[in-house]
Amino acid sequence: MAKLSKTPVKISELFGVHSTVSIRTFVNDGNPNIPDVNTNFVFRKDFLQTVLAFLRAPHGDALWVQGPTGSGKTEGILQVAARLNWPVSVINCSGSTDLEEEIGLITLVVENGQTKSVFQEGAFLQ
């Protein structure tokens, strides 16, 4: 499990916005799912405030991010995660997304000449 850093970092240093507030990040343990920081990414103030407020007090809820294609929803979340050293898996969904495939399904595999049914985890479980 990821460990929180002992020393808080100023939000202004992490995100390039004016703020006097500090936040603790996770310790970067070399997890390959921690996104790379894009130093050219510019955060929209309202987006960043909403995401950080949610992370501060999620109250057991999920965060819904919406907007038109190409507006920076995914990249915004990835860049918050990158700066907090938070591992992320991206799962793109649409109206044609099959929930069974995303959770997992039973498939047939051949092992040592024998056909077996095995559960194959989908993206949600991975």
mmCIF file of N, CA and C in Angstrom:
data_model
loop_
_atom_site.group_PDB
_atom_site.id
_atom_site.type_symbol
_atom_site.label_atom_id
_atom_site.label_comp_id
_atom_site.label_asym_id
_atom_site.label_seq_id
_atom_site.Cartn_x
_atom_site.Cartn_y
_atom_site.Cartn_z
ATOM 1 N N MET A 1 0.847 -1.185 0.000
ATOM 2 C CA MET A 1 0.000 0.000 0.000
ATOM 3 C C MET A 1 0.884 1.236 0.000
ATOM 4 N N ALA A 2 0.469 2.239 -0.724
ATOM 5 C CA ALA A 2 1.239 3.472 -0.841
ATOM 6 C C ALA A 2 1.298 4.194 0.500
ATOM 7 N N LYS A 3 2.455 4.785 0.762
ATOM 8 C CA LYS A 3 2.650 5.531 2.007
ATOM 9 C C LYS A 3 2.621 7.021 1.710
ATOM 10 N N LEU A 4 2.032 7.771 2.647
ATOM 11 C CA LEU A 4 2.030 9.222 2.517
ATOM 12 C C LEU A 4 3.387 9.770 2.912
ATOM 13 N N SER A 5 3.798 10.835 2.238
ATOM 14 C CA SER A 5 5.051 11.483 2.591
ATOM 15 C C SER A 5 4.900 12.157 3.951
ATOM 16 N N LYS A 6 6.000 12.322 4.625
ATOM 17 C CA LYS A 6 5.973 12.949 5.945
ATOM 18 C C LYS A 6 5.881 14.468 5.858
ATOM 19 N N THR A 7 6.418 15.035 4.778
ATOM 20 C CA THR A 7 6.476 16.485 4.629
ATOM 21 C C THR A 7 5.460 16.968 3.597
ATOM 22 N N PRO A 8 4.557 17.852 4.003
ATOM 23 C CA PRO A 8 3.617 18.421 3.033
ATOM 24 C C PRO A 8 4.339 19.296 2.014
ATOM 25 N N VAL A 9 3.754 19.384 0.817
ATOM 26 C CA VAL A 9 4.298 20.213 -0.262
ATOM 27 C C VAL A 9 3.251 21.270 -0.595
ATOM 28 N N LYS A 10 3.698 22.479 -0.890
ATOM 29 C CA LYS A 10 2.761 23.547 -1.232
ATOM 30 C C LYS A 10 2.060 23.237 -2.552
ATOM 31 N N ILE A 11 0.761 23.452 -2.561
ATOM 32 C CA ILE A 11 -0.035 23.243 -3.767
ATOM 33 C C ILE A 11 0.501 24.108 -4.906
ATOM 34 N N SER A 12 0.984 25.295 -4.572
ATOM 35 C CA SER A 12 1.518 26.179 -5.605
ATOM 36 C C SER A 12 2.718 25.556 -6.302
ATOM 37 N N GLU A 13 3.541 24.802 -5.574
ATOM 38 C CA GLU A 13 4.697 24.138 -6.169
ATOM 39 C C GLU A 13 4.270 22.941 -7.025
ATOM 40 N N LEU A 14 3.281 22.202 -6.562
ATOM 41 C CA LEU A 14 2.840 21.003 -7.278
ATOM 42 C C LEU A 14 2.074 21.325 -8.561
ATOM 43 N N PHE A 15 1.206 22.321 -8.476
ATOM 44 C CA PHE A 15 0.249 22.547 -9.556
ATOM 45 C C PHE A 15 0.432 23.867 -10.293
ATOM 46 N N GLY A 16 1.360 24.697 -9.857
ATOM 47 C CA GLY A 16 1.610 25.949 -10.546
ATOM 48 C C GLY A 16 0.485 26.952 -10.436
ATOM 49 N N VAL A 17 -0.244 26.932 -9.326
ATOM 50 C CA VAL A 17 -1.322 27.888 -9.089
ATOM 51 C C VAL A 17 -1.037 28.633 -7.787
ATOM 52 N N HIS A 18 -1.645 29.793 -7.623
ATOM 53 C CA HIS A 18 -1.441 30.557 -6.397
ATOM 54 C C HIS A 18 -2.221 29.905 -5.259
ATOM 55 N N SER A 19 -1.504 29.520 -4.211
ATOM 56 C CA SER A 19 -2.131 28.924 -3.032
ATOM 57 C C SER A 19 -1.111 28.901 -1.898
ATOM 58 N N THR A 20 -1.601 29.078 -0.695
ATOM 59 C CA THR A 20 -0.722 28.977 0.478
ATOM 60 C C THR A 20 -0.920 27.647 1.197
ATOM 61 N N VAL A 21 -1.815 26.821 0.688
ATOM 62 C CA VAL A 21 -2.141 25.535 1.295
ATOM 63 C C VAL A 21 -1.102 24.484 0.900
ATOM 64 N N SER A 22 -0.821 23.571 1.832
ATOM 65 C CA SER A 22 0.087 22.456 1.554
ATOM 66 C C SER A 22 -0.681 21.158 1.591
ATOM 67 N N ILE A 23 -0.135 20.155 0.932
ATOM 68 C CA ILE A 23 -0.776 18.842 0.846
ATOM 69 C C ILE A 23 0.306 17.771 0.922
ATOM 70 N N ARG A 24 -0.048 16.637 1.505
ATOM 71 C CA ARG A 24 0.888 15.515 1.534
ATOM 72 C C ARG A 24 0.682 14.671 0.290
ATOM 73 N N THR A 25 1.770 14.279 -0.319
ATOM 74 C CA THR A 25 1.719 13.410 -1.492
ATOM 75 C C THR A 25 2.020 11.987 -1.051
ATOM 76 N N PHE A 26 1.907 11.049 -1.959
ATOM 77 C CA PHE A 26 2.354 9.699 -1.688
ATOM 78 C C PHE A 26 3.836 9.614 -1.995
ATOM 79 N N VAL A 27 4.516 8.684 -1.356
ATOM 80 C CA VAL A 27 5.923 8.438 -1.642
ATOM 81 C C VAL A 27 5.985 7.691 -2.970
ATOM 82 N N ASN A 28 6.807 8.168 -3.886
ATOM 83 C CA ASN A 28 6.940 7.513 -5.179
ATOM 84 C C ASN A 28 7.791 6.261 -4.998
ATOM 85 N N ASP A 29 7.129 5.109 -5.049
ATOM 86 C CA ASP A 29 7.815 3.826 -4.845
ATOM 87 C C ASP A 29 8.183 3.164 -6.164
ATOM 88 N N GLY A 30 8.122 3.929 -7.259
ATOM 89 C CA GLY A 30 8.465 3.385 -8.570
ATOM 90 C C GLY A 30 7.330 2.628 -9.237
ATOM 91 N N ASN A 31 6.119 2.749 -8.725
ATOM 92 C CA ASN A 31 4.969 2.071 -9.308
ATOM 93 C C ASN A 31 4.809 2.512 -10.766
ATOM 94 N N PRO A 32 4.739 1.563 -11.695
ATOM 95 C CA PRO A 32 4.626 1.928 -13.115
ATOM 96 C C PRO A 32 3.295 2.596 -13.473
ATOM 97 N N ASN A 33 2.301 2.538 -12.587
ATOM 98 C CA ASN A 33 1.000 3.157 -12.863
ATOM 99 C C ASN A 33 0.921 4.607 -12.406
ATOM 100 N N ILE A 34 2.033 5.143 -11.857
ATOM 101 C CA ILE A 34 2.057 6.562 -11.535
ATOM 102 C C ILE A 34 2.319 7.302 -12.846
ATOM 103 N N PRO A 35 1.385 8.171 -13.245
ATOM 104 C CA PRO A 35 1.566 8.868 -14.527
ATOM 105 C C PRO A 35 2.791 9.782 -14.500
ATOM 106 N N ASP A 36 3.321 10.071 -15.687
ATOM 107 C CA ASP A 36 4.418 11.025 -15.819
ATOM 108 C C ASP A 36 3.857 12.444 -15.734
ATOM 109 N N VAL A 37 4.610 13.327 -15.088
ATOM 110 C CA VAL A 37 4.206 14.728 -15.004
ATOM 111 C C VAL A 37 4.420 15.390 -16.360
ATOM 112 N N ASN A 38 3.383 16.056 -16.828
ATOM 113 C CA ASN A 38 3.468 16.866 -18.041
ATOM 114 C C ASN A 38 3.648 18.310 -17.577
ATOM 115 N N THR A 39 4.875 18.824 -17.651
ATOM 116 C CA THR A 39 5.164 20.161 -17.138
ATOM 117 C C THR A 39 4.480 21.257 -17.956
ATOM 118 N N ASN A 40 3.986 20.935 -19.141
ATOM 119 C CA ASN A 40 3.293 21.913 -19.980
ATOM 120 C C ASN A 40 1.798 21.991 -19.678
ATOM 121 N N PHE A 41 1.293 21.070 -18.848
ATOM 122 C CA PHE A 41 -0.141 21.057 -18.564
ATOM 123 C C PHE A 41 -0.500 22.240 -17.675
ATOM 124 N N VAL A 42 -1.569 22.952 -18.045
ATOM 125 C CA VAL A 42 -2.052 24.088 -17.262
ATOM 126 C C VAL A 42 -3.397 23.705 -16.669
ATOM 127 N N PHE A 43 -3.493 23.751 -15.342
ATOM 128 C CA PHE A 43 -4.726 23.385 -14.659
ATOM 129 C C PHE A 43 -5.730 24.525 -14.712
ATOM 130 N N ARG A 44 -6.977 24.194 -14.992
ATOM 131 C CA ARG A 44 -8.066 25.162 -14.829
ATOM 132 C C ARG A 44 -8.333 25.256 -13.327
ATOM 133 N N LYS A 45 -8.411 26.464 -12.821
ATOM 134 C CA LYS A 45 -8.550 26.690 -11.383
ATOM 135 C C LYS A 45 -9.771 25.977 -10.799
ATOM 136 N N ASP A 46 -10.931 26.090 -11.459
ATOM 137 C CA ASP A 46 -12.144 25.470 -10.926
ATOM 138 C C ASP A 46 -12.044 23.949 -10.913
ATOM 139 N N PHE A 47 -11.444 23.391 -11.950
ATOM 140 C CA PHE A 47 -11.259 21.936 -12.018
ATOM 141 C C PHE A 47 -10.363 21.466 -10.871
ATOM 142 N N LEU A 48 -9.223 22.129 -10.713
ATOM 143 C CA LEU A 48 -8.267 21.729 -9.677
ATOM 144 C C LEU A 48 -8.871 21.879 -8.288
ATOM 145 N N GLN A 49 -9.580 22.966 -8.040
ATOM 146 C CA GLN A 49 -10.223 23.158 -6.742
ATOM 147 C C GLN A 49 -11.215 22.041 -6.440
ATOM 148 N N THR A 50 -11.997 21.670 -7.434
ATOM 149 C CA THR A 50 -12.994 20.614 -7.245
ATOM 150 C C THR A 50 -12.330 19.276 -6.933
ATOM 151 N N VAL A 51 -11.324 18.919 -7.711
ATOM 152 C CA VAL A 51 -10.643 17.633 -7.509
ATOM 153 C C VAL A 51 -9.957 17.599 -6.150
ATOM 154 N N LEU A 52 -9.237 18.653 -5.783
ATOM 155 C CA LEU A 52 -8.537 18.661 -4.499
ATOM 156 C C LEU A 52 -9.505 18.672 -3.325
ATOM 157 N N ALA A 53 -10.632 19.380 -3.460
ATOM 158 C CA ALA A 53 -11.648 19.371 -2.400
ATOM 159 C C ALA A 53 -12.218 17.970 -2.228
ATOM 160 N N PHE A 54 -12.462 17.292 -3.342
ATOM 161 C CA PHE A 54 -12.964 15.922 -3.264
ATOM 162 C C PHE A 54 -11.946 15.015 -2.576
ATOM 163 N N LEU A 55 -10.683 15.126 -2.960
ATOM 164 C CA LEU A 55 -9.651 14.266 -2.375
ATOM 165 C C LEU A 55 -9.472 14.529 -0.888
ATOM 166 N N ARG A 56 -9.683 15.764 -0.482
ATOM 167 C CA ARG A 56 -9.559 16.120 0.928
ATOM 168 C C ARG A 56 -10.676 15.479 1.762
ATOM 169 N N ALA A 57 -11.886 15.395 1.203
ATOM 170 C CA ALA A 57 -13.033 14.872 1.950
ATOM 171 C C ALA A 57 -13.996 14.172 1.005
ATOM 172 N N PRO A 58 -13.684 12.930 0.595
ATOM 173 C CA PRO A 58 -14.551 12.243 -0.381
ATOM 174 C C PRO A 58 -15.876 11.747 0.201
ATOM 175 N N HIS A 59 -15.961 11.597 1.501
ATOM 176 C CA HIS A 59 -17.191 11.155 2.166
ATOM 177 C C HIS A 59 -17.785 9.895 1.547
ATOM 178 N N GLY A 60 -16.935 8.992 1.057
ATOM 179 C CA GLY A 60 -17.401 7.733 0.498
ATOM 180 C C GLY A 60 -18.032 7.856 -0.875
ATOM 181 N N ASP A 61 -17.951 9.032 -1.480
ATOM 182 C CA ASP A 61 -18.545 9.260 -2.791
ATOM 183 C C ASP A 61 -17.528 9.037 -3.893
ATOM 184 N N ALA A 62 -17.991 9.101 -5.111
ATOM 185 C CA ALA A 62 -17.130 9.082 -6.291
ATOM 186 C C ALA A 62 -17.130 10.491 -6.887
ATOM 187 N N LEU A 63 -16.110 10.790 -7.653
ATOM 188 C CA LEU A 63 -16.020 12.085 -8.312
ATOM 189 C C LEU A 63 -16.435 11.915 -9.767
ATOM 190 N N TRP A 64 -17.419 12.687 -10.199
ATOM 191 C CA TRP A 64 -17.884 12.649 -11.581
ATOM 192 C C TRP A 64 -17.258 13.833 -12.307
ATOM 193 N N VAL A 65 -16.545 13.535 -13.382
ATOM 194 C CA VAL A 65 -15.937 14.585 -14.201
ATOM 195 C C VAL A 65 -16.583 14.504 -15.571
ATOM 196 N N GLN A 66 -17.140 15.615 -16.034
ATOM 197 C CA GLN A 66 -17.778 15.589 -17.345
ATOM 198 C C GLN A 66 -17.386 16.814 -18.141
ATOM 199 N N GLY A 67 -17.508 16.678 -19.430
ATOM 200 C CA GLY A 67 -17.191 17.763 -20.338
ATOM 201 C C GLY A 67 -17.060 17.200 -21.736
ATOM 202 N N PRO A 68 -16.942 18.074 -22.705
ATOM 203 C CA PRO A 68 -16.846 17.614 -24.089
ATOM 204 C C PRO A 68 -15.550 16.861 -24.366
ATOM 205 N N THR A 69 -15.559 16.078 -25.414
ATOM 206 C CA THR A 69 -14.366 15.359 -25.849
ATOM 207 C C THR A 69 -13.227 16.347 -26.053
ATOM 208 N N GLY A 70 -12.067 15.999 -25.505
ATOM 209 C CA GLY A 70 -10.890 16.836 -25.701
ATOM 210 C C GLY A 70 -10.768 18.016 -24.758
ATOM 211 N N SER A 71 -11.624 18.090 -23.750
ATOM 212 C CA SER A 71 -11.587 19.247 -22.843
ATOM 213 C C SER A 71 -10.575 19.092 -21.708
ATOM 214 N N GLY A 72 -9.933 17.928 -21.601
ATOM 215 C CA GLY A 72 -8.891 17.747 -20.593
ATOM 216 C C GLY A 72 -9.312 16.994 -19.344
ATOM 217 N N LYS A 73 -10.433 16.300 -19.407
ATOM 218 C CA LYS A 73 -10.915 15.569 -18.232
ATOM 219 C C LYS A 73 -9.922 14.499 -17.787
ATOM 220 N N THR A 74 -9.574 13.620 -18.689
ATOM 221 C CA THR A 74 -8.668 12.521 -18.361
ATOM 222 C C THR A 74 -7.282 13.050 -18.026
ATOM 223 N N GLU A 75 -6.760 13.927 -18.858
ATOM 224 C CA GLU A 75 -5.416 14.450 -18.624
ATOM 225 C C GLU A 75 -5.356 15.234 -17.318
ATOM 226 N N GLY A 76 -6.417 15.951 -16.979
ATOM 227 C CA GLY A 76 -6.456 16.686 -15.711
ATOM 228 C C GLY A 76 -6.325 15.750 -14.519
ATOM 229 N N ILE A 77 -7.089 14.672 -14.528
ATOM 230 C CA ILE A 77 -7.009 13.689 -13.438
ATOM 231 C C ILE A 77 -5.638 13.036 -13.423
ATOM 232 N N LEU A 78 -5.119 12.681 -14.597
ATOM 233 C CA LEU A 78 -3.791 12.059 -14.661
ATOM 234 C C LEU A 78 -2.711 12.995 -14.121
ATOM 235 N N GLN A 79 -2.827 14.284 -14.393
ATOM 236 C CA GLN A 79 -1.809 15.215 -13.929
ATOM 237 C C GLN A 79 -1.917 15.494 -12.432
ATOM 238 N N VAL A 80 -3.117 15.447 -11.879
ATOM 239 C CA VAL A 80 -3.250 15.520 -10.419
ATOM 240 C C VAL A 80 -2.588 14.291 -9.811
ATOM 241 N N ALA A 81 -2.904 13.122 -10.350
ATOM 242 C CA ALA A 81 -2.319 11.873 -9.841
ATOM 243 C C ALA A 81 -0.796 11.864 -9.977
ATOM 244 N N ALA A 82 -0.295 12.371 -11.105
ATOM 245 C CA ALA A 82 1.155 12.393 -11.324
ATOM 246 C C ALA A 82 1.854 13.218 -10.252
ATOM 247 N N ARG A 83 1.286 14.345 -9.912
ATOM 248 C CA ARG A 83 1.912 15.228 -8.930
ATOM 249 C C ARG A 83 1.768 14.719 -7.506
ATOM 250 N N LEU A 84 0.761 13.877 -7.274
ATOM 251 C CA LEU A 84 0.568 13.297 -5.940
ATOM 252 C C LEU A 84 1.194 11.909 -5.819
ATOM 253 N N ASN A 85 1.841 11.427 -6.908
ATOM 254 C CA ASN A 85 2.427 10.077 -6.958
ATOM 255 C C ASN A 85 1.374 9.002 -6.695
ATOM 256 N N TRP A 86 0.231 9.194 -7.299
ATOM 257 C CA TRP A 86 -0.914 8.314 -7.084
ATOM 258 C C TRP A 86 -1.069 7.402 -8.302
ATOM 259 N N PRO A 87 -0.936 6.079 -8.120
ATOM 260 C CA PRO A 87 -1.102 5.157 -9.251
ATOM 261 C C PRO A 87 -2.517 5.235 -9.832
ATOM 262 N N VAL A 88 -2.597 5.155 -11.160
ATOM 263 C CA VAL A 88 -3.874 5.293 -11.858
ATOM 264 C C VAL A 88 -3.974 4.257 -12.959
ATOM 265 N N SER A 89 -5.177 3.745 -13.161
ATOM 266 C CA SER A 89 -5.493 2.924 -14.330
ATOM 267 C C SER A 89 -6.621 3.629 -15.066
ATOM 268 N N VAL A 90 -6.463 3.843 -16.349
ATOM 269 C CA VAL A 90 -7.478 4.522 -17.146
ATOM 270 C C VAL A 90 -8.338 3.475 -17.838
ATOM 271 N N ILE A 91 -9.643 3.601 -17.651
ATOM 272 C CA ILE A 91 -10.606 2.725 -18.313
ATOM 273 C C ILE A 91 -11.575 3.628 -19.058
ATOM 274 N N ASN A 92 -11.545 3.572 -20.373
ATOM 275 C CA ASN A 92 -12.450 4.383 -21.178
ATOM 276 C C ASN A 92 -13.755 3.634 -21.383
ATOM 277 N N CYS A 93 -14.850 4.305 -21.121
ATOM 278 C CA CYS A 93 -16.168 3.694 -21.264
ATOM 279 C C CYS A 93 -17.012 4.525 -22.227
ATOM 280 N N SER A 94 -17.963 3.850 -22.834
ATOM 281 C CA SER A 94 -18.906 4.523 -23.723
ATOM 282 C C SER A 94 -20.238 3.795 -23.603
ATOM 283 N N GLY A 95 -21.173 4.217 -24.398
ATOM 284 C CA GLY A 95 -22.490 3.583 -24.387
ATOM 285 C C GLY A 95 -22.441 2.122 -24.791
ATOM 286 N N SER A 96 -21.404 1.722 -25.516
ATOM 287 C CA SER A 96 -21.308 0.337 -25.964
ATOM 288 C C SER A 96 -20.390 -0.510 -25.076
ATOM 289 N N THR A 97 -19.929 0.054 -23.958
ATOM 290 C CA THR A 97 -19.063 -0.694 -23.050
ATOM 291 C C THR A 97 -19.840 -1.840 -22.419
ATOM 292 N N ASP A 98 -19.264 -3.027 -22.462
ATOM 293 C CA ASP A 98 -19.882 -4.214 -21.892
ATOM 294 C C ASP A 98 -19.390 -4.379 -20.454
ATOM 295 N N LEU A 99 -20.282 -4.185 -19.492
ATOM 296 C CA LEU A 99 -19.912 -4.237 -18.076
ATOM 297 C C LEU A 99 -19.295 -5.581 -17.706
ATOM 298 N N GLU A 100 -19.815 -6.661 -18.260
ATOM 299 C CA GLU A 100 -19.278 -7.993 -17.948
ATOM 300 C C GLU A 100 -17.795 -8.087 -18.312
ATOM 301 N N GLU A 101 -17.432 -7.548 -19.456
ATOM 302 C CA GLU A 101 -16.031 -7.580 -19.869
ATOM 303 C C GLU A 101 -15.163 -6.725 -18.957
ATOM 304 N N GLU A 102 -15.688 -5.612 -18.472
ATOM 305 C CA GLU A 102 -14.912 -4.720 -17.607
ATOM 306 C C GLU A 102 -14.722 -5.313 -16.215
ATOM 307 N N ILE A 103 -15.702 -6.074 -15.719
ATOM 308 C CA ILE A 103 -15.573 -6.721 -14.408
ATOM 309 C C ILE A 103 -14.770 -8.004 -14.544
ATOM 310 N N GLY A 104 -15.097 -8.786 -15.520
ATOM 311 C CA GLY A 104 -14.416 -10.052 -15.759
ATOM 312 C C GLY A 104 -15.406 -11.073 -16.272
ATOM 313 N N LEU A 105 -14.867 -12.124 -16.868
ATOM 314 C CA LEU A 105 -15.755 -13.157 -17.390
ATOM 315 C C LEU A 105 -15.043 -14.500 -17.400
ATOM 316 N N ILE A 106 -15.823 -15.537 -17.528
ATOM 317 C CA ILE A 106 -15.278 -16.893 -17.569
ATOM 318 C C ILE A 106 -14.939 -17.216 -19.020
ATOM 319 N N THR A 107 -13.711 -17.661 -19.224
ATOM 320 C CA THR A 107 -13.261 -18.013 -20.567
ATOM 321 C C THR A 107 -12.732 -19.439 -20.568
ATOM 322 N N LEU A 108 -12.652 -20.020 -21.733
ATOM 323 C CA LEU A 108 -12.099 -21.353 -21.883
ATOM 324 C C LEU A 108 -10.636 -21.247 -22.273
ATOM 325 N N VAL A 109 -9.790 -22.007 -21.579
ATOM 326 C CA VAL A 109 -8.367 -22.051 -21.913
ATOM 327 C C VAL A 109 -7.936 -23.513 -21.981
ATOM 328 N N VAL A 110 -6.923 -23.767 -22.751
ATOM 329 C CA VAL A 110 -6.385 -25.118 -22.856
ATOM 330 C C VAL A 110 -5.043 -25.147 -22.131
ATOM 331 N N GLU A 111 -4.949 -26.021 -21.130
ATOM 332 C CA GLU A 111 -3.714 -26.199 -20.371
ATOM 333 C C GLU A 111 -3.378 -27.681 -20.358
ATOM 334 N N ASN A 112 -2.191 -28.017 -20.829
ATOM 335 C CA ASN A 112 -1.743 -29.415 -20.869
ATOM 336 C C ASN A 112 -2.742 -30.308 -21.592
ATOM 337 N N GLY A 113 -3.316 -29.804 -22.680
ATOM 338 C CA GLY A 113 -4.250 -30.590 -23.470
ATOM 339 C C GLY A 113 -5.646 -30.672 -22.888
ATOM 340 N N GLN A 114 -5.877 -30.033 -21.746
ATOM 341 C CA GLN A 114 -7.192 -30.052 -21.099
ATOM 342 C C GLN A 114 -7.859 -28.683 -21.223
ATOM 343 N N THR A 115 -9.135 -28.690 -21.565
ATOM 344 C CA THR A 115 -9.889 -27.440 -21.625
ATOM 345 C C THR A 115 -10.454 -27.147 -20.248
ATOM 346 N N LYS A 116 -10.206 -25.925 -19.783
ATOM 347 C CA LYS A 116 -10.671 -25.523 -18.451
ATOM 348 C C LYS A 116 -11.400 -24.193 -18.550
ATOM 349 N N SER A 117 -12.347 -23.986 -17.648
ATOM 350 C CA SER A 117 -13.009 -22.691 -17.503
ATOM 351 C C SER A 117 -12.272 -21.915 -16.422
ATOM 352 N N VAL A 118 -11.853 -20.700 -16.761
ATOM 353 C CA VAL A 118 -11.168 -19.867 -15.772
ATOM 354 C C VAL A 118 -11.771 -18.469 -15.807
ATOM 355 N N PHE A 119 -11.765 -17.828 -14.636
ATOM 356 C CA PHE A 119 -12.236 -16.450 -14.555
ATOM 357 C C PHE A 119 -11.108 -15.522 -14.946
ATOM 358 N N GLN A 120 -11.348 -14.657 -15.898
ATOM 359 C CA GLN A 120 -10.354 -13.681 -16.341
ATOM 360 C C GLN A 120 -10.799 -12.305 -15.865
ATOM 361 N N GLU A 121 -9.979 -11.698 -15.002
ATOM 362 C CA GLU A 121 -10.319 -10.384 -14.467
ATOM 363 C C GLU A 121 -10.389 -9.336 -15.564
ATOM 364 N N GLY A 122 -11.372 -8.472 -15.463
ATOM 365 C CA GLY A 122 -11.471 -7.344 -16.382
ATOM 366 C C GLY A 122 -10.742 -6.141 -15.820
ATOM 367 N N ALA A 123 -10.802 -5.046 -16.528
ATOM 368 C CA ALA A 123 -10.062 -3.829 -16.168
ATOM 369 C C ALA A 123 -10.451 -3.288 -14.795
ATOM 370 N N PHE A 124 -11.729 -3.380 -14.406
ATOM 371 C CA PHE A 124 -12.151 -2.847 -13.110
ATOM 372 C C PHE A 124 -11.457 -3.560 -11.957
ATOM 373 N N LEU A 125 -11.278 -4.858 -12.065
ATOM 374 C CA LEU A 125 -10.659 -5.621 -10.979
ATOM 375 C C LEU A 125 -9.134 -5.519 -10.986
ATOM 376 N N GLN A 126 -8.587 -5.269 -12.156
ATOM 377 C CA GLN A 126 -7.138 -5.153 -12.235
ATOM 378 C C GLN A 126 -6.691 -3.853 -11.631
#
